[in-house]
Each structure stands twice: as C-alpha cells, then as structure tokens.
mmCIF file of C-alpha atoms in Angstrom:
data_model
loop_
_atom_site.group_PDB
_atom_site.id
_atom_site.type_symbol
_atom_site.label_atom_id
_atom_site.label_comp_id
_atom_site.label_asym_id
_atom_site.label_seq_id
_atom_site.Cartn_x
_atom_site.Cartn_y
_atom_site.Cartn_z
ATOM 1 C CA UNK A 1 -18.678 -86.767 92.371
ATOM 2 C CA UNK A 2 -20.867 -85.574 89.709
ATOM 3 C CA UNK A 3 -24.143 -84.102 90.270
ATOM 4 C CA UNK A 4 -27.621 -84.127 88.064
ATOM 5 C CA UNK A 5 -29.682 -80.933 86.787
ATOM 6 C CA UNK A 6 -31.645 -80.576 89.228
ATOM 7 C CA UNK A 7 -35.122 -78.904 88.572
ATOM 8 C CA UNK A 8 -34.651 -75.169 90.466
ATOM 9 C CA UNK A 9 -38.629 -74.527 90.104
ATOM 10 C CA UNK A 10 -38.733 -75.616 93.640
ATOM 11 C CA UNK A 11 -36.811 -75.170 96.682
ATOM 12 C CA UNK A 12 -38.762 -77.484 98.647
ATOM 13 C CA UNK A 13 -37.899 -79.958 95.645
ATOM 14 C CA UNK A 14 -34.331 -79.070 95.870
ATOM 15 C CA UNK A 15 -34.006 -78.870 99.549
ATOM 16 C CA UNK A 16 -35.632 -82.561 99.774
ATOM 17 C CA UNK A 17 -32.785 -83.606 97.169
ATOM 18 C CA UNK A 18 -29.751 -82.387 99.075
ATOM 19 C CA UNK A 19 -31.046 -83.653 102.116
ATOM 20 C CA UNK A 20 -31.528 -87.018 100.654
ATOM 21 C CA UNK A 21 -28.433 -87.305 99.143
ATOM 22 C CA UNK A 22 -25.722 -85.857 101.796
ATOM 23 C CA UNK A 23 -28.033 -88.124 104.164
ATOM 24 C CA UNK A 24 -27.027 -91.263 102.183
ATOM 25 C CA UNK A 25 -23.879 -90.056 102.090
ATOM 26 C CA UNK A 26 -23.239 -89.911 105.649
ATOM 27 C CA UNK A 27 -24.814 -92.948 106.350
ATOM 28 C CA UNK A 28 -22.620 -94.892 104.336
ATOM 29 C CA UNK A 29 -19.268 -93.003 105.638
ATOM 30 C CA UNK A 30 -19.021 -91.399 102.136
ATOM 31 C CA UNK A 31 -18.515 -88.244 104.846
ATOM 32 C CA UNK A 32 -16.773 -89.187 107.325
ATOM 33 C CA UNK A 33 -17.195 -88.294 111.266
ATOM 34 C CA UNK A 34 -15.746 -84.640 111.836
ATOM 35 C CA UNK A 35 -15.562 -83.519 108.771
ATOM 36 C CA UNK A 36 -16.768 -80.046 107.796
ATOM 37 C CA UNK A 37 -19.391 -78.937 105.015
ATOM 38 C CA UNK A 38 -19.590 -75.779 103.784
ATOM 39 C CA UNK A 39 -22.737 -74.090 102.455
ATOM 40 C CA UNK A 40 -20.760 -72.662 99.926
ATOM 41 C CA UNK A 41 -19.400 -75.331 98.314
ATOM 42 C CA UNK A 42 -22.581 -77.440 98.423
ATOM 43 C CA UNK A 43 -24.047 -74.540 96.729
ATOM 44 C CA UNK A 44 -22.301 -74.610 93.709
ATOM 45 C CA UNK A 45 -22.136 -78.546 93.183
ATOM 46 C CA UNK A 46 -25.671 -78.087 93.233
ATOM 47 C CA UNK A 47 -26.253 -75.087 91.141
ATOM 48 C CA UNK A 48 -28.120 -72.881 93.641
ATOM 49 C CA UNK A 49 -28.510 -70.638 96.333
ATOM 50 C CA UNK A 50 -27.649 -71.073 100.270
ATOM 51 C CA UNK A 51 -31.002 -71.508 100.587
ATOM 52 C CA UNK A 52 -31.864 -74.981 99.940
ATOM 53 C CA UNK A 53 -28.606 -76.019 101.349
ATOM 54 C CA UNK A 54 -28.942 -74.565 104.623
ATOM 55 C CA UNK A 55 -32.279 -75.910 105.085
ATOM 56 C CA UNK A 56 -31.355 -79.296 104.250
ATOM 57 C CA UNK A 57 -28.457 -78.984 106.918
ATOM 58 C CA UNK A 58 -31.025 -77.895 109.376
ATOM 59 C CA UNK A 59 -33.006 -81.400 108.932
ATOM 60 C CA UNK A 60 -30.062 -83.046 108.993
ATOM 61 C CA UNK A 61 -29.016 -81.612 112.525
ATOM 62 C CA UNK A 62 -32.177 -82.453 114.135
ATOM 63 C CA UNK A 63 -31.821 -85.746 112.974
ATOM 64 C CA UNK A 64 -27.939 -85.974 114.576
ATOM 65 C CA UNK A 65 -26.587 -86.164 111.103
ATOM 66 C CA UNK A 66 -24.449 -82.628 111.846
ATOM 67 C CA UNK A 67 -23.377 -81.331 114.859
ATOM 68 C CA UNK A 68 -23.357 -76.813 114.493
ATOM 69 C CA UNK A 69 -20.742 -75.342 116.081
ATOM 70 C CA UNK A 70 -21.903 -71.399 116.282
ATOM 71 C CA UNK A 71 -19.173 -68.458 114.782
ATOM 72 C CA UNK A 72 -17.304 -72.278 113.163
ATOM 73 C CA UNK A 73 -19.603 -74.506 110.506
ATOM 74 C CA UNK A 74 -21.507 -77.261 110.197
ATOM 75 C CA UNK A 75 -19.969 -80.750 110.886
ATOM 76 C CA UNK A 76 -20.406 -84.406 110.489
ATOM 77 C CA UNK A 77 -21.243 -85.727 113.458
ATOM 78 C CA UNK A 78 -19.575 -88.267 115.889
ATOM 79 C CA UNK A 79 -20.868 -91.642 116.308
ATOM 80 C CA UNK A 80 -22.312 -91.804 119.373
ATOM 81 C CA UNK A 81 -21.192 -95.502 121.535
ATOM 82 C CA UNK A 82 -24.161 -95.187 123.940
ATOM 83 C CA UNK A 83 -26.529 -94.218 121.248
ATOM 84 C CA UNK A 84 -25.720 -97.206 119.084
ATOM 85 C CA UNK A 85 -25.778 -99.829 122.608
ATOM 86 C CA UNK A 86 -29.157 -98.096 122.864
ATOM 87 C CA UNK A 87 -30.569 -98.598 119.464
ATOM 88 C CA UNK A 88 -28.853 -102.519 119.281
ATOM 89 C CA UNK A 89 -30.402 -103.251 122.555
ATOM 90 C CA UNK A 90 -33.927 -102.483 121.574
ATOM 91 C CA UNK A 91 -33.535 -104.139 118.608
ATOM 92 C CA UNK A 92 -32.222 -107.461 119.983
ATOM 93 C CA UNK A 93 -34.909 -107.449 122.157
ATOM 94 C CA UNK A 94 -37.894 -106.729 119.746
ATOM 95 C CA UNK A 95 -36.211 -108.968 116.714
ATOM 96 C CA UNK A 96 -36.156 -112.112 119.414
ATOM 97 C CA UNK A 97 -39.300 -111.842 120.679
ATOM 98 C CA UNK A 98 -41.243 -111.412 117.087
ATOM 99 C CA UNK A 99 -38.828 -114.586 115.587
ATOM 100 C CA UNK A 100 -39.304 -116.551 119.053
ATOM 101 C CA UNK A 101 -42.919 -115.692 118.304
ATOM 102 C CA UNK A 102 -43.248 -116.669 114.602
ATOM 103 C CA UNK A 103 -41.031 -119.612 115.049
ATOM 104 C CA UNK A 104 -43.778 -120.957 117.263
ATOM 105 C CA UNK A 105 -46.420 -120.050 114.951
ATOM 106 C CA UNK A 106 -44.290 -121.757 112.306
ATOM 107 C CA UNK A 107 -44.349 -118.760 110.128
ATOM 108 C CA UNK A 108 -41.100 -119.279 108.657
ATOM 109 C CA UNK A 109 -41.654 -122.862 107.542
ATOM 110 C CA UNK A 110 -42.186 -122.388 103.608
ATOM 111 C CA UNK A 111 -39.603 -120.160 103.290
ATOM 112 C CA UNK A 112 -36.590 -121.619 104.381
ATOM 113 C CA UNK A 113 -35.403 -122.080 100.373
ATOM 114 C CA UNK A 114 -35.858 -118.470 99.577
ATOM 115 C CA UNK A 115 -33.643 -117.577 102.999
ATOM 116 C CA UNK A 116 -30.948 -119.939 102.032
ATOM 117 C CA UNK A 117 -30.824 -117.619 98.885
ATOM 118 C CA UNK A 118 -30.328 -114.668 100.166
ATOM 119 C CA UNK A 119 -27.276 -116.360 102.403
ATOM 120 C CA UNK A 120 -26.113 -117.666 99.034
ATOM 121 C CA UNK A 121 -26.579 -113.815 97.622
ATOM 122 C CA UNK A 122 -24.667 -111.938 100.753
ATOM 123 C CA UNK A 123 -22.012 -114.642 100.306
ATOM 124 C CA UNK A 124 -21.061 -113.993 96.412
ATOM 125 C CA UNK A 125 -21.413 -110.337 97.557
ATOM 126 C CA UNK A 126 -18.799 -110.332 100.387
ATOM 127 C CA UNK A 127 -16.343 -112.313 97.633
ATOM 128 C CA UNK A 128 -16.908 -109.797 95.161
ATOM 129 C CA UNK A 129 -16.577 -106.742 98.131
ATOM 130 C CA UNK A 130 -19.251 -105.360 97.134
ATOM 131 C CA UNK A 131 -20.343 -104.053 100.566
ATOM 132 C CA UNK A 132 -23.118 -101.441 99.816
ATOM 133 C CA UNK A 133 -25.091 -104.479 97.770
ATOM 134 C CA UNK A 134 -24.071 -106.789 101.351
ATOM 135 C CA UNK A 135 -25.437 -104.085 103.441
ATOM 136 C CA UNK A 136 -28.830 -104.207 101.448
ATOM 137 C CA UNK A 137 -28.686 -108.201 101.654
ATOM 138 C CA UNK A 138 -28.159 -108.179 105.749
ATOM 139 C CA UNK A 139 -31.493 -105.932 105.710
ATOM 140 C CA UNK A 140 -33.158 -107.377 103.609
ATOM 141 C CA UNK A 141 -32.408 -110.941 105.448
ATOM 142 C CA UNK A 142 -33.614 -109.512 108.875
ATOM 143 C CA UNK A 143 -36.564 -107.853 107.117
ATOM 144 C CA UNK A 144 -37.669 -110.667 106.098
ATOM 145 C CA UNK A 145 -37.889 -112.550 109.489
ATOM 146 C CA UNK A 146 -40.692 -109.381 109.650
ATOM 147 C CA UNK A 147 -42.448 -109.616 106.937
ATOM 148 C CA UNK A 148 -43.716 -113.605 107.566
ATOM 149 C CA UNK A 149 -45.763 -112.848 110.766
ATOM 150 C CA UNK A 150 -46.474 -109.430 109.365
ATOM 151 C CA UNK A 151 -44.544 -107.470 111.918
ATOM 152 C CA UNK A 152 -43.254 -105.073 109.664
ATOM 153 C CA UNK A 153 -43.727 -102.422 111.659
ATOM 154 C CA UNK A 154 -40.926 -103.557 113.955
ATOM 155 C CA UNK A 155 -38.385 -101.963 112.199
ATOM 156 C CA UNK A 156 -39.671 -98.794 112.829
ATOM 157 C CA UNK A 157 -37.781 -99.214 116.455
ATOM 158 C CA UNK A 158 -35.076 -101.275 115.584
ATOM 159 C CA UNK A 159 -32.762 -98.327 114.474
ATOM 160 C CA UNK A 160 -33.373 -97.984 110.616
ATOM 161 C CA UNK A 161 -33.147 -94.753 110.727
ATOM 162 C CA UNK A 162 -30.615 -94.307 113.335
ATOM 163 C CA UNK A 163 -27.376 -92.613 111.929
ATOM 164 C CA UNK A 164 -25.358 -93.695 115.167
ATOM 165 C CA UNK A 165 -26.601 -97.382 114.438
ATOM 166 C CA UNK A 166 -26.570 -97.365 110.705
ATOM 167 C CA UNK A 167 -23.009 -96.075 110.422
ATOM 168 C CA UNK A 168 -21.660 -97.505 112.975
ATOM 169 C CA UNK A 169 -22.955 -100.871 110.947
ATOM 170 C CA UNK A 170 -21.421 -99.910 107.774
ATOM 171 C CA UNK A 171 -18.240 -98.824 109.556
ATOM 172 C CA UNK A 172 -18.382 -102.714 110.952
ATOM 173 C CA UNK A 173 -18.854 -104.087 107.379
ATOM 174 C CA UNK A 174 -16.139 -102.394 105.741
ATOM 175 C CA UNK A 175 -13.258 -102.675 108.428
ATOM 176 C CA UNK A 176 -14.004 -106.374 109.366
ATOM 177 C CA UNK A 177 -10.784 -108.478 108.077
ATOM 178 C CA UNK A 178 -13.360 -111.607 108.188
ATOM 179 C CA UNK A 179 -16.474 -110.276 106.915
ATOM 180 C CA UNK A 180 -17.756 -113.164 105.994
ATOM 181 C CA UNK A 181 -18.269 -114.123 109.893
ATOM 182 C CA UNK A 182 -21.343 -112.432 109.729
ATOM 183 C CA UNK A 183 -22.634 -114.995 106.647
ATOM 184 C CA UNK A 184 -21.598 -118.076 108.900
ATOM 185 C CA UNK A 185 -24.069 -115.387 111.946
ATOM 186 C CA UNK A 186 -26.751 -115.498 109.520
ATOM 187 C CA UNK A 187 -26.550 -119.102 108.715
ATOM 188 C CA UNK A 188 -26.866 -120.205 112.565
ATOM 189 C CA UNK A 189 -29.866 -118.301 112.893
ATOM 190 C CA UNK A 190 -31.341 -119.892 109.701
ATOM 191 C CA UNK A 191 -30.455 -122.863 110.808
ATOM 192 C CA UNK A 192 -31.994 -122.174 114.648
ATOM 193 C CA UNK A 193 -35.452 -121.678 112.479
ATOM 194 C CA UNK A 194 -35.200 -124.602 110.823
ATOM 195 C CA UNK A 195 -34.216 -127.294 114.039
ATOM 196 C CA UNK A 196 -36.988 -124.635 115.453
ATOM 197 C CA UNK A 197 -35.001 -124.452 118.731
ATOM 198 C CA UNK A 198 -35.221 -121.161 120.725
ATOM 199 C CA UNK A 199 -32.370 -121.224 122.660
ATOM 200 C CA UNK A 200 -30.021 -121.287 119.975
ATOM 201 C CA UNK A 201 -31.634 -118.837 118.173
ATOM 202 C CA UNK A 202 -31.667 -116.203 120.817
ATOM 203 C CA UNK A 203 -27.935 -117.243 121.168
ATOM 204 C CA UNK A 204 -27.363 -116.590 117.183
ATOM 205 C CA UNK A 205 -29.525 -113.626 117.108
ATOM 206 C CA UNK A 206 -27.377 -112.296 120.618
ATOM 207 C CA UNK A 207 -24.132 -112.969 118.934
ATOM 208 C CA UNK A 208 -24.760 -111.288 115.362
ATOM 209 C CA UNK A 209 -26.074 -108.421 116.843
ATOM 210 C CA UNK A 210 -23.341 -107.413 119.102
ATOM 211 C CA UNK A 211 -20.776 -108.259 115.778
ATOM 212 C CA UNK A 212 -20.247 -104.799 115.396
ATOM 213 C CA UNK A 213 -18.731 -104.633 118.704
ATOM 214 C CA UNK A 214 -16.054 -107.573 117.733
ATOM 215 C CA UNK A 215 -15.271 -105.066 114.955
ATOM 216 C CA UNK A 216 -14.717 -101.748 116.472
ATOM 217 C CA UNK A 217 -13.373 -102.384 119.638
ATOM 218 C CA UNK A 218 -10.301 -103.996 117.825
ATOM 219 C CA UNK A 219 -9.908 -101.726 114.661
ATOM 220 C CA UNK A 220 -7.681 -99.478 113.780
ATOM 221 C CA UNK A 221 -7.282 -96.193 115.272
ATOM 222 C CA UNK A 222 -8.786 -94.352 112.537
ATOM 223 C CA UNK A 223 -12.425 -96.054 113.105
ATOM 224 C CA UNK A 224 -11.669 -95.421 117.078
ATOM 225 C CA UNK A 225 -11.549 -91.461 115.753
ATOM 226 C CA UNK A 226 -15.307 -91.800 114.375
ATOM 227 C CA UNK A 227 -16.423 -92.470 117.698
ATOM 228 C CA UNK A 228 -17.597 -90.317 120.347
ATOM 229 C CA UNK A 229 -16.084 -92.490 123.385
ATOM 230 C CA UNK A 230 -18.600 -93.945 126.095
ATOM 231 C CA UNK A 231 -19.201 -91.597 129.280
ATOM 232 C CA UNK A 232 -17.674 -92.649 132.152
ATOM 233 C CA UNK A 233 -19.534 -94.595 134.895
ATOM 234 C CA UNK A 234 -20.597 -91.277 137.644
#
C-alpha cells in the first residue's frame, strides 16, 4: 500500500496520522484479528522514527484496537462476542425508542422520497460489491432516522466508535452470501415509517440489528477465528 509524504515537522501531526490510518484500517478488516504489527516496519512505510509509531499504538490499545503482549509485540485484537451483544443491545434500544418517538411526532413524513434513495443507492452498491461505499450508505440511512428529530447525539452510544461493533459489522457485510437481505431489512423499516405502525417497526428494527448474528454464526471458519468466543455461563 503506498504511503504519502508526510510533513515530519510534527510528531504530534504524525502520530495523529498513523493512528488515523492503521485505525481505519482495522476497522475495515484491512488488518485482520491476530495479526502482528511491528514498530519497525511501520516506521519505515512511514518515513520516521519509533516514536510516532509507538505512540499511535498506545492510543490504539486503550481504545481495544491492539491487544500488547509484554517480551512478544503488539497485536490486532480479537473481536470481542459479548462486547459487540453489548454495544447492539444499547443501540437497539436507543434507535427504537428515538424512531418510535419521531414516528409519533411525524418527523419523518417529508422525507420518505429522499430515504427511498438512499435504499435505491445501497442497492446499486451491493450489485456493484462495492461494500466500503454500502457500509457508508447503511450509516448514513440510520443516521438519518437521527438527524429528523434532531437526536444526533444518539449515536454517540450506539457503538460508532466501537471496534468490536464496527468490525464485527463489516466482517457481516463482506461474508454475507445474500447481502442484499439487509436492503430488503432496510426497506421494512422504511416502509414501518411510512404505514406509521410501531409494532412492525420495532420488529424490522429487532431483526436488522441482530443480522450480523445470521452472518457469523454460520460463516466460515476463518471469520469464527476473528472472534474471541463468548464466556461460558458461571
């Protein structure tokens, strides 16, 4: 992959530009689960010192990008099952109530055309496999449920930044052999807005949420090997 001149006037600068990128890259399974970085390396596709590199890694691990094995390297972390059921939980419950909330409010009622086209957008998308450019679609979909009754804020706590979550998302996108299932998810919600009945949209918004477990429970075993496995029951 090449990399960009980077402007060494600043570490900060520099540190803040490794961070960002190996933080997209992990998020999007560009590095995989288990895999091992070295500072070395990192250091010369970058063009500078450990410095920058190893402070990046350090945000990274306190945000449970990288798991540091002492006297062994830095590592990719493991998705993390419980995390995820955590994180999806929340966020079912916080994405009903504020579209149970606006849907009696009528928030969504001029905007139903505009919807539609995003569907319309995700579907050519999904033909084309263009999965990052889906990915970005499905957020920007659910965002916009947000945005109407200005609850923006919402997504703050509905795992955005959540790198069990988020990959195990992408991981859900790009291993589904029927991907467009979660176009036809997104459509019955839509459609719950617009018949403005709440039971089937809690139903829709239930179902499309727990798609990812559809996904990864019955992939292959190499997505099984990204996963850190649920505890048992004590």
């Amino acid at each position: 992959m090449p990399y960009a001149v980077f402007d060494h006037s600043s570490n900060l600068n520099l540190k803040q530009t490794i961070y960002r990128q190996l933080r997209e890259d992990i998020f999007s399974i560009r590095l995989v689960p288990g895999e091992k970085l070295s500072e070395v390396k990192l250091a010369s596709q970058y063009g500078c010192s450990r410095v920058p590199v190893r402070e990046a890694l350090h945000q990274l691990r306190l945000e449970g990008c990288i798991d540091l094995k002492p006297q062994v390297g830095s590592f990719i972390s493991y998705i993390d099952y419980e995390n995820l059921e955590q994180v999806r939980y929340v966020r079912e419950c916080l994405e009903t109530q504020v579209m149970l909330n606006a849907l009696q409010e009528n928030a969504y009622g001029d905007s139903i055309e505009e919807l539609q086209s995003l569907l319309d957008q995700q579907w050519n998308a999904y033909k084309k496999k263009e999965l990052i450019l889906a990915h970005q679609l499905d957020d920007l979909f659910h965002l916009f449920f947000l945005k109407l009754p200005h609850k923006e804020f919402v997504r703050d706590y509905m795992g955005a930044n959540n790198v069990h979550y988020q990959r195990a998302r992408f991981l859900a996108l790009k291993y589904d052999p029927n991907p467009e299932i979660l176009v036809w998810q997104h459509q019955a919600i839509l459609d719950a807005v617009v018949a403005r009945d709440e039971t089937a949209l809690k139903k829709a918004i239930h179902i499309h949420l727990n798609n990812l477990y559809r996904v990864i429970d019955s992939a292959s075993e190499e997505i099984r090997n990204y996963i850190r496995p649920k505890r048992a029951d004590t």
